[in-house]
Amino acid sequence: MSTVLAPAPRAQEDFAPLRDLVTGLGVLVEQFEAGDEAILPAVRPLLARLIARDGWLPAEFARPHPDHYQQYLLHCDSAERFSIVSFVWGPGQGTPIHDHRVWGLVGVLRGQERSEHFARRPDGSLHATGTSLLERGDIELLSPTQGDIHRVSNGLADAPSISIHIYGGNIGAVARATYDLAGREKRFISGYANARLPNLWKRSESL
Ligand SMILES: [Fe+2]
């Protein structure tokens, strides 16, 4: 005799931490000129609060791709003043050397992330200026005016890593550049891996 098991109830999604971040950013961007990097120290504690907790990121926005990293849009401001993204790195995956053209913050939610920084020499070529190893809970700031050219990769060789990024624009639509070590730029617009967004505004389940 076989036993028929009822399907396990779907875990209730808790978008409150992400919704709180969106609400907080919405207040902050009203206090700064569009693109003003002076906003960075004010955004940092909001991101720190989000990544201090796990369990709020739905599995479909935490899924690695076997061949390359994934960039999932979690939210974009209606005036495109900021966007929130999850980056998911499989083992061994990373980016080319690139820039951002808008302010940004990177916070590690799971695993470890390696960020190698580069600067231009007078002849325009790039040289490495240092490497940051970001652990869970760590945050790195990205400032185009201070120099934001870097190459990012999963710090773990045997497990996925996930970081949450906040940018001062709709980062998937920003025309920016990748670089080779000679400093030659190749324009790119990253886009996003997902076609649908998490529904942060479905509050009925928590009522
Ligand atoms: Fe980057």
XYZ file of N, CA and C and ligand atoms in Angstrom:
622
model
N 0.834 -1.178 0.000
C 0.000 0.000 0.000
C 0.887 1.254 0.000
N 0.605 2.126 -0.926
C 1.422 3.337 -0.985
C 0.753 4.462 -0.195
N 1.559 5.334 0.272
C 1.054 6.485 1.018
C 1.134 7.722 0.141
N 0.034 8.405 0.018
C 0.027 9.643 -0.778
C 0.334 10.812 0.158
N 1.396 11.466 -0.168
C 1.791 12.603 0.675
C 1.264 13.895 0.078
N 0.719 14.710 0.923
C 0.299 16.040 0.460
C 1.550 16.846 0.130
N 1.482 17.671 -0.925
C 2.653 18.492 -1.234
C 3.002 19.411 -0.062
N 4.305 19.580 0.121
C 4.735 20.462 1.210
C 4.261 21.874 0.935
N 3.759 22.550 1.946
C 3.331 23.936 1.699
C 4.519 24.778 1.269
N 4.258 25.662 0.317
C 5.319 26.535 -0.160
C 5.705 27.510 0.950
N 6.998 27.604 1.159
C 7.447 28.524 2.202
C 6.952 29.932 1.886
N 6.413 30.584 2.882
C 5.909 31.938 2.656
C 7.079 32.873 2.387
N 6.957 33.624 1.320
C 8.037 34.537 0.984
C 7.974 35.759 1.886
N 9.106 36.141 2.369
C 9.174 37.295 3.251
C 9.964 38.387 2.559
N 9.233 39.273 1.899
C 9.891 40.341 1.168
C 10.078 41.598 2.019
N 9.715 41.517 3.283
C 9.798 42.728 4.108
C 11.202 43.342 4.120
N 12.288 42.551 4.252
C 13.617 43.183 4.266
C 13.924 43.933 2.968
N 13.557 43.344 1.843
C 13.815 43.998 0.553
C 12.898 45.205 0.363
N 11.651 45.061 0.794
C 10.705 46.181 0.695
C 11.178 47.355 1.559
N 11.703 47.046 2.739
C 12.216 48.106 3.619
C 13.373 48.842 2.946
N 14.219 48.097 2.244
C 15.335 48.730 1.532
C 14.815 49.659 0.436
N 13.856 49.190 -0.332
C 13.289 50.003 -1.414
C 12.682 51.281 -0.845
N 11.947 51.137 0.248
C 11.311 52.300 0.871
C 12.367 53.280 1.384
N 13.410 52.751 2.023
C 14.478 53.612 2.542
C 15.224 54.331 1.437
N 15.510 53.629 0.351
C 16.200 54.255 -0.776
C 15.334 55.327 -1.421
N 14.020 55.067 -1.474
C 13.112 56.050 -2.053
C 13.151 57.362 -1.290
N 13.287 57.281 0.026
C 13.399 58.494 0.843
C 14.742 59.175 0.581
N 15.820 58.377 0.542
C 17.167 58.950 0.380
C 17.353 59.656 -0.957
N 16.883 59.048 -2.034
C 17.142 59.657 -3.342
C 16.432 60.995 -3.508
N 15.444 61.250 -2.669
C 14.801 62.571 -2.686
C 15.697 63.635 -2.060
N 16.705 63.196 -1.286
C 17.537 64.146 -0.534
C 18.840 64.488 -1.248
N 19.118 63.826 -2.364
C 20.365 64.027 -3.092
C 20.053 64.294 -4.563
N 20.964 65.039 -5.196
C 20.865 65.211 -6.638
C 21.060 63.856 -7.310
N 20.438 63.663 -8.461
C 20.588 62.403 -9.186
C 22.069 62.142 -9.460
N 22.523 60.954 -9.086
C 23.900 60.560 -9.370
C 24.921 61.031 -8.355
N 24.509 61.789 -7.329
C 25.449 62.342 -6.350
C 26.004 61.220 -5.469
N 27.319 61.030 -5.536
C 27.947 59.955 -4.753
C 27.933 60.212 -3.253
N 27.603 61.429 -2.850
C 27.514 61.733 -1.422
C 26.447 60.888 -0.744
N 25.607 60.241 -1.536
C 24.558 59.381 -0.977
C 25.131 58.075 -0.414
N 26.341 57.702 -0.839
C 26.872 56.370 -0.515
C 26.883 56.055 0.991
N 27.413 56.936 1.843
C 27.429 56.582 3.274
C 26.033 56.403 3.859
N 25.043 57.071 3.271
C 23.675 56.944 3.779
C 23.022 55.645 3.317
N 23.450 55.153 2.165
C 22.871 53.900 1.651
C 23.480 52.689 2.355
N 24.731 52.838 2.739
C 25.452 51.686 3.296
C 24.710 50.969 4.437
N 24.218 51.678 5.466
C 23.536 50.945 6.553
C 22.255 50.249 6.097
N 21.615 50.767 5.051
C 20.405 50.101 4.548
C 20.772 48.749 3.939
N 21.875 48.727 3.162
C 22.316 47.459 2.575
C 22.834 46.514 3.657
N 23.537 47.072 4.648
C 24.057 46.237 5.741
C 22.915 45.524 6.461
N 21.804 46.239 6.663
C 20.665 45.640 7.349
C 20.063 44.517 6.505
N 20.014 44.724 5.186
C 19.424 43.701 4.318
C 20.253 42.421 4.333
N 21.574 42.548 4.196
C 22.403 41.340 4.065
C 22.758 40.726 5.417
N 22.371 41.390 6.500
C 22.581 40.786 7.818
C 21.678 39.577 8.007
N 20.615 39.525 7.201
C 19.661 38.406 7.268
C 19.681 37.660 5.954
N 19.462 36.354 6.023
C 19.280 35.571 4.800
C 17.862 34.997 4.864
N 17.458 34.351 3.785
C 16.148 33.714 3.786
C 15.091 34.522 3.057
N 15.409 35.739 2.628
C 14.412 36.585 1.960
C 14.539 36.556 0.439
N 15.674 36.030 -0.070
C 15.899 36.045 -1.525
C 15.297 34.781 -2.136
N 14.271 34.920 -2.989
C 13.655 33.720 -3.579
C 14.674 32.914 -4.386
N 14.464 31.604 -4.421
C 15.433 30.705 -5.063
C 15.679 31.067 -6.524
N 14.640 31.580 -7.210
C 14.840 31.852 -8.636
C 15.766 33.037 -8.889
N 16.004 33.840 -7.847
C 16.946 34.959 -7.982
C 18.277 34.661 -7.285
N 18.446 33.388 -6.924
C 19.678 32.943 -6.266
C 20.287 31.775 -7.024
N 19.791 31.549 -8.240
C 20.166 30.350 -8.991
C 21.377 30.639 -9.878
N 22.453 29.868 -9.703
C 23.597 30.056 -10.604
C 23.327 29.472 -11.982
N 24.047 29.964 -12.961
C 24.033 29.403 -14.313
C 25.307 28.571 -14.450
N 25.235 27.449 -15.166
C 26.437 26.600 -15.238
C 27.618 27.252 -15.948
N 27.352 28.227 -16.824
C 28.442 28.745 -17.670
C 28.935 30.143 -17.293
N 28.073 30.957 -16.681
C 28.467 32.340 -16.424
C 27.651 32.885 -15.256
N 28.117 33.999 -14.711
C 27.402 34.599 -13.573
C 26.042 35.121 -14.017
N 25.165 35.322 -13.052
C 23.826 35.827 -13.314
C 23.617 37.147 -12.599
N 22.926 38.038 -13.271
C 22.578 39.344 -12.705
C 21.063 39.467 -12.756
N 20.424 39.321 -11.583
C 18.965 39.362 -11.514
C 18.516 40.723 -10.962
N 17.632 41.383 -11.679
C 17.055 42.629 -11.162
C 16.018 42.282 -10.095
N 16.148 42.887 -8.919
C 15.168 42.689 -7.847
C 14.186 43.858 -7.771
N 14.688 45.063 -8.095
C 13.809 46.235 -8.090
C 14.497 47.369 -8.835
N 13.705 48.144 -9.565
C 14.227 49.380 -10.157
C 13.279 50.518 -9.809
N 13.835 51.602 -9.328
C 13.064 52.799 -9.013
C 12.301 53.269 -10.249
N 11.098 53.799 -10.048
C 10.256 54.195 -11.185
C 10.894 55.304 -12.018
N 11.770 56.113 -11.405
C 12.472 57.157 -12.160
C 13.906 56.717 -12.487
N 14.183 55.427 -12.280
C 15.500 54.827 -12.583
C 16.634 55.536 -11.846
N 16.340 56.024 -10.631
C 17.379 56.660 -9.820
C 18.210 55.630 -9.075
N 17.674 54.420 -8.909
C 18.442 53.339 -8.298
C 17.881 51.998 -8.736
N 18.709 50.984 -8.626
C 18.276 49.614 -8.878
C 18.951 48.701 -7.868
N 18.298 47.566 -7.623
C 18.804 46.564 -6.680
C 18.906 45.242 -7.436
N 20.047 44.606 -7.317
C 20.355 43.451 -8.155
C 20.949 42.345 -7.287
N 20.654 41.077 -7.604
C 21.419 39.978 -7.000
C 22.376 39.436 -8.050
N 23.634 39.320 -7.665
C 24.648 38.705 -8.509
C 24.904 37.310 -7.969
N 24.825 36.318 -8.845
C 25.025 34.935 -8.414
C 26.198 34.351 -9.184
N 27.193 33.924 -8.422
C 28.431 33.424 -9.007
C 28.532 31.932 -8.782
N 28.668 31.165 -9.850
C 29.024 29.773 -9.705
C 30.518 29.665 -9.429
N 30.987 28.472 -9.026
C 32.417 28.298 -8.786
C 33.226 28.668 -10.031
N 34.263 29.457 -9.837
C 35.158 29.818 -10.947
C 34.654 30.919 -11.845
N 33.466 31.444 -11.601
C 32.905 32.456 -12.501
C 33.306 33.873 -12.090
N 33.386 34.767 -13.070
C 33.754 36.147 -12.796
C 33.447 37.039 -13.976
N 33.704 38.315 -13.807
C 33.451 39.311 -14.851
C 34.753 39.652 -15.574
N 34.636 40.277 -16.739
C 35.812 40.973 -17.288
C 36.090 42.236 -16.465
N 37.191 42.899 -16.730
C 37.450 44.212 -16.124
C 36.399 45.179 -16.669
N 35.763 45.940 -15.775
C 34.663 46.799 -16.217
C 34.517 48.010 -15.305
N 33.699 48.972 -15.741
C 33.330 50.109 -14.889
C 31.812 50.139 -14.737
N 31.284 51.224 -14.133
C 29.857 51.263 -13.795
C 29.146 52.527 -14.270
N 29.860 53.669 -14.223
C 29.331 54.985 -14.660
C 28.299 55.567 -13.703
N 27.916 54.827 -12.669
C 27.015 55.324 -11.622
C 27.549 54.827 -10.278
N 27.149 55.494 -9.185
C 27.578 55.011 -7.877
C 26.991 53.626 -7.589
N 27.639 52.901 -6.689
C 27.133 51.570 -6.384
C 27.670 51.044 -5.061
N 26.999 50.022 -4.564
C 27.441 49.312 -3.371
C 27.282 47.819 -3.630
N 28.241 47.046 -3.121
C 28.226 45.597 -3.262
C 28.261 45.002 -1.859
N 27.278 44.175 -1.524
C 27.245 43.531 -0.210
C 27.115 42.029 -0.367
N 27.928 41.282 0.352
C 27.925 39.825 0.187
C 26.856 39.198 1.084
N 25.969 38.449 0.431
C 24.892 37.753 1.158
C 25.294 36.330 1.516
N 25.954 35.662 0.574
C 26.402 34.274 0.811
C 27.770 34.091 0.164
N 28.621 33.320 0.798
C 29.912 32.975 0.201
C 30.932 34.088 0.322
N 31.713 34.246 -0.726
C 32.818 35.211 -0.712
C 33.020 35.765 -2.121
N 33.368 37.040 -2.212
C 33.557 37.669 -3.510
C 34.934 38.334 -3.559
N 35.592 38.183 -4.701
C 36.908 38.813 -4.899
C 36.746 39.983 -5.862
N 37.255 41.139 -5.463
C 37.192 42.331 -6.310
C 38.609 42.837 -6.522
N 39.080 42.792 -7.771
C 40.425 43.267 -8.114
C 40.291 44.654 -8.722
N 41.008 45.603 -8.135
C 40.879 47.014 -8.529
C 41.978 47.392 -9.523
N 41.604 48.287 -10.433
C 42.552 48.748 -11.455
C 42.489 50.270 -11.564
N 43.616 50.850 -11.983
C 43.674 52.292 -12.266
C 44.420 52.489 -13.575
N 44.222 53.663 -14.162
C 44.880 53.965 -15.442
C 46.257 54.565 -15.198
N 47.212 54.163 -16.007
C 48.506 54.845 -16.050
C 48.369 56.069 -16.967
N 49.356 56.961 -16.945
C 49.285 58.143 -17.836
C 49.111 57.766 -19.305
N 49.645 56.607 -19.715
C 49.495 56.213 -21.120
C 48.142 55.560 -21.397
N 47.277 55.469 -20.369
C 45.941 54.924 -20.567
C 45.820 53.448 -20.251
N 46.935 52.736 -20.141
C 46.865 51.317 -19.819
C 46.462 51.133 -18.352
N 46.043 49.935 -18.006
C 45.560 49.656 -16.655
C 46.613 48.921 -15.845
N 46.640 49.211 -14.552
C 47.466 48.417 -13.636
C 46.647 48.075 -12.393
N 46.950 46.907 -11.825
C 46.222 46.449 -10.645
C 46.654 47.262 -9.438
N 45.690 47.668 -8.616
C 46.008 48.469 -7.427
C 45.673 47.749 -6.129
N 45.123 46.550 -6.220
C 44.818 45.811 -4.997
C 43.614 44.919 -5.178
N 43.450 44.017 -4.223
C 42.343 43.067 -4.279
C 41.620 43.066 -2.942
N 40.279 43.109 -2.998
C 39.463 42.976 -1.793
C 38.830 41.597 -1.780
N 38.905 40.933 -0.643
C 38.164 39.687 -0.459
C 37.004 40.003 0.468
N 35.807 39.967 -0.087
C 34.616 40.343 0.677
C 33.953 39.091 1.229
N 33.778 39.081 2.541
C 33.109 37.961 3.205
C 31.641 38.312 3.423
N 30.884 37.327 3.861
C 29.465 37.550 4.133
C 29.289 38.761 5.054
N 28.447 39.688 4.644
C 28.187 40.893 5.435
C 29.061 42.077 5.061
N 30.150 41.819 4.306
C 31.031 42.923 3.909
C 30.402 43.744 2.786
N 30.759 45.018 2.741
C 30.236 45.930 1.720
C 31.387 46.691 1.089
N 31.348 46.812 -0.233
C 32.320 47.623 -0.971
C 31.564 48.731 -1.698
N 32.145 49.932 -1.694
C 31.526 51.062 -2.371
C 32.160 51.248 -3.746
N 31.353 51.663 -4.716
C 31.824 51.916 -6.076
C 31.580 53.380 -6.408
N 32.673 54.080 -6.676
C 32.594 55.513 -6.934
C 33.264 55.822 -8.263
N 32.507 56.160 -9.283
C 33.124 56.488 -10.579
C 34.125 57.633 -10.490
N 33.887 58.609 -9.607
C 34.827 59.742 -9.527
C 36.125 59.345 -8.832
N 36.067 58.357 -7.943
C 37.278 57.905 -7.246
C 38.005 56.805 -8.020
N 37.326 56.218 -8.989
C 37.906 55.097 -9.738
C 37.180 53.819 -9.387
N 36.424 53.298 -10.332
C 35.584 52.126 -10.049
C 35.829 51.005 -11.055
N 37.029 50.983 -11.645
C 37.325 49.913 -12.599
C 37.779 48.688 -11.820
N 37.075 47.599 -11.998
C 37.444 46.383 -11.265
C 37.040 45.132 -12.037
N 37.508 44.012 -11.481
C 37.138 42.700 -12.014
C 36.684 41.892 -10.807
N 35.526 41.247 -10.919
C 34.919 40.574 -9.781
C 34.773 39.090 -10.080
N 34.978 38.277 -9.058
C 34.825 36.830 -9.245
C 34.404 36.180 -7.936
N 33.927 34.968 -8.065
C 33.568 34.174 -6.894
C 34.842 33.853 -6.118
N 34.842 34.161 -4.836
C 36.003 33.842 -4.010
C 36.066 32.388 -3.610
N 34.978 31.651 -3.840
C 34.930 30.234 -3.465
C 35.103 29.373 -4.711
N 35.935 28.334 -4.587
C 36.198 27.457 -5.725
C 35.188 26.319 -5.809
N 34.413 26.102 -4.759
C 33.577 24.900 -4.715
C 32.116 25.173 -4.353
N 31.689 26.429 -4.371
C 30.302 26.735 -3.999
C 29.895 28.063 -4.640
N 28.587 28.261 -4.831
C 28.133 29.556 -5.338
C 28.335 30.657 -4.296
N 28.429 31.874 -4.757
C 28.407 33.045 -3.880
C 27.364 34.006 -4.426
N 26.779 34.785 -3.533
C 25.732 35.737 -3.938
C 26.015 37.082 -3.288
N 25.951 38.148 -4.095
C 26.057 39.492 -3.534
C 24.865 40.326 -4.000
N 24.499 41.274 -3.164
C 23.401 42.190 -3.465
C 24.022 43.548 -3.776
N 23.650 44.113 -4.918
C 24.221 45.379 -5.369
C 23.123 46.439 -5.440
N 23.498 47.642 -5.078
C 22.617 48.794 -5.274
C 23.377 49.777 -6.158
N 22.730 50.275 -7.189
C 23.368 51.213 -8.113
C 22.537 52.494 -8.228
N 23.230 53.570 -8.576
C 22.555 54.855 -8.736
C 21.978 55.043 -10.120
N 21.299 54.057 -10.615
C 20.665 54.106 -11.933
C 20.119 52.721 -12.245
N 19.523 52.599 -13.411
C 19.045 51.287 -13.878
C 20.239 50.581 -14.511
N 21.008 49.875 -13.671
C 22.338 49.437 -14.082
C 22.308 48.535 -15.324
N 21.241 47.784 -15.490
C 21.161 46.908 -16.655
C 20.987 47.646 -17.961
N 20.684 48.945 -17.875
C 20.465 49.755 -19.074
C 21.548 50.823 -19.263
N 22.547 50.848 -18.373
C 23.591 51.871 -18.449
C 24.647 51.454 -19.478
N 24.956 52.361 -20.398
C 26.036 52.111 -21.362
C 27.366 52.344 -20.659
N 28.155 51.281 -20.484
C 29.440 51.393 -19.788
C 30.471 50.601 -20.558
N 31.550 50.180 -19.908
C 32.628 49.589 -20.700
C 33.317 48.442 -19.973
N 33.800 47.496 -20.763
C 34.802 46.545 -20.293
C 36.147 47.025 -20.836
N 37.230 46.508 -20.248
C 38.574 46.970 -20.595
C 39.506 45.780 -20.761
N 40.522 45.959 -21.625
C 41.660 45.055 -21.566
C 42.788 45.785 -20.840
N 43.876 45.104 -20.577
C 44.939 45.715 -19.769
C 45.629 46.865 -20.489
N 45.473 46.930 -21.818
C 46.017 48.076 -22.556
C 45.137 49.315 -22.370
N 43.965 49.124 -21.703
C 43.066 50.249 -21.447
C 42.050 50.475 -22.541
N 42.019 49.581 -23.517
C 41.038 49.741 -24.600
C 39.640 49.426 -24.081
N 38.699 50.310 -24.369
C 37.322 50.144 -23.892
C 36.456 49.445 -24.930
N 35.580 48.591 -24.415
C 34.560 47.971 -25.266
C 33.222 48.277 -24.612
N 32.365 48.981 -25.293
C 31.078 49.390 -24.718
C 30.174 48.173 -24.515
N 29.423 48.201 -23.403
C 28.441 47.141 -23.186
C 27.288 47.655 -22.335
N 26.150 47.016 -22.499
C 24.968 47.248 -21.661
C 24.589 45.872 -21.134
N 24.587 45.722 -19.808
C 24.549 44.361 -19.254
C 23.197 43.677 -19.387
N 22.103 44.435 -19.294
C 20.796 43.785 -19.238
C 20.650 43.000 -17.939
N 19.637 42.149 -17.887
C 19.367 41.334 -16.697
C 19.050 39.901 -17.131
N 19.266 38.959 -16.231
C 19.002 37.557 -16.553
C 17.516 37.214 -16.452
N 16.777 37.979 -15.638
C 15.378 37.613 -15.385
C 14.419 38.451 -16.212
N 13.280 37.810 -16.553
C 12.222 38.517 -17.280
C 11.143 39.029 -16.325
N 11.108 38.478 -15.094
C 10.070 38.864 -14.134
C 10.711 39.284 -12.824
N 9.992 40.136 -12.100
C 10.497 40.656 -10.829
C 9.783 39.997 -9.656
N 10.445 39.953 -8.494
C 9.721 39.501 -7.295
C 8.634 40.514 -6.934
N 7.497 40.018 -6.464
C 6.392 40.913 -6.088
C 6.552 41.332 -4.630
N 7.206 42.468 -4.447
C 7.457 42.956 -3.091
C 6.218 43.500 -2.439
N 5.179 43.731 -3.227
C 4.053 44.524 -2.753
C 2.842 43.687 -2.409
N 3.004 42.382 -2.446
C 1.904 41.506 -2.053
C 1.926 41.363 -0.532
N 1.258 42.242 0.137
C 1.318 42.270 1.598
C 0.274 41.360 2.247
N -0.655 40.838 1.454
C -1.795 40.157 2.060
C -1.384 38.946 2.882
N -0.287 38.258 2.490
C 0.100 37.047 3.214
C 0.584 37.345 4.612
N 1.020 38.574 4.838
C 1.533 38.887 6.174
C 0.473 39.543 7.051
N -0.762 39.687 6.496
C -1.810 40.330 7.291
C -2.495 39.306 8.172
Fe 31.287 45.802 -10.931
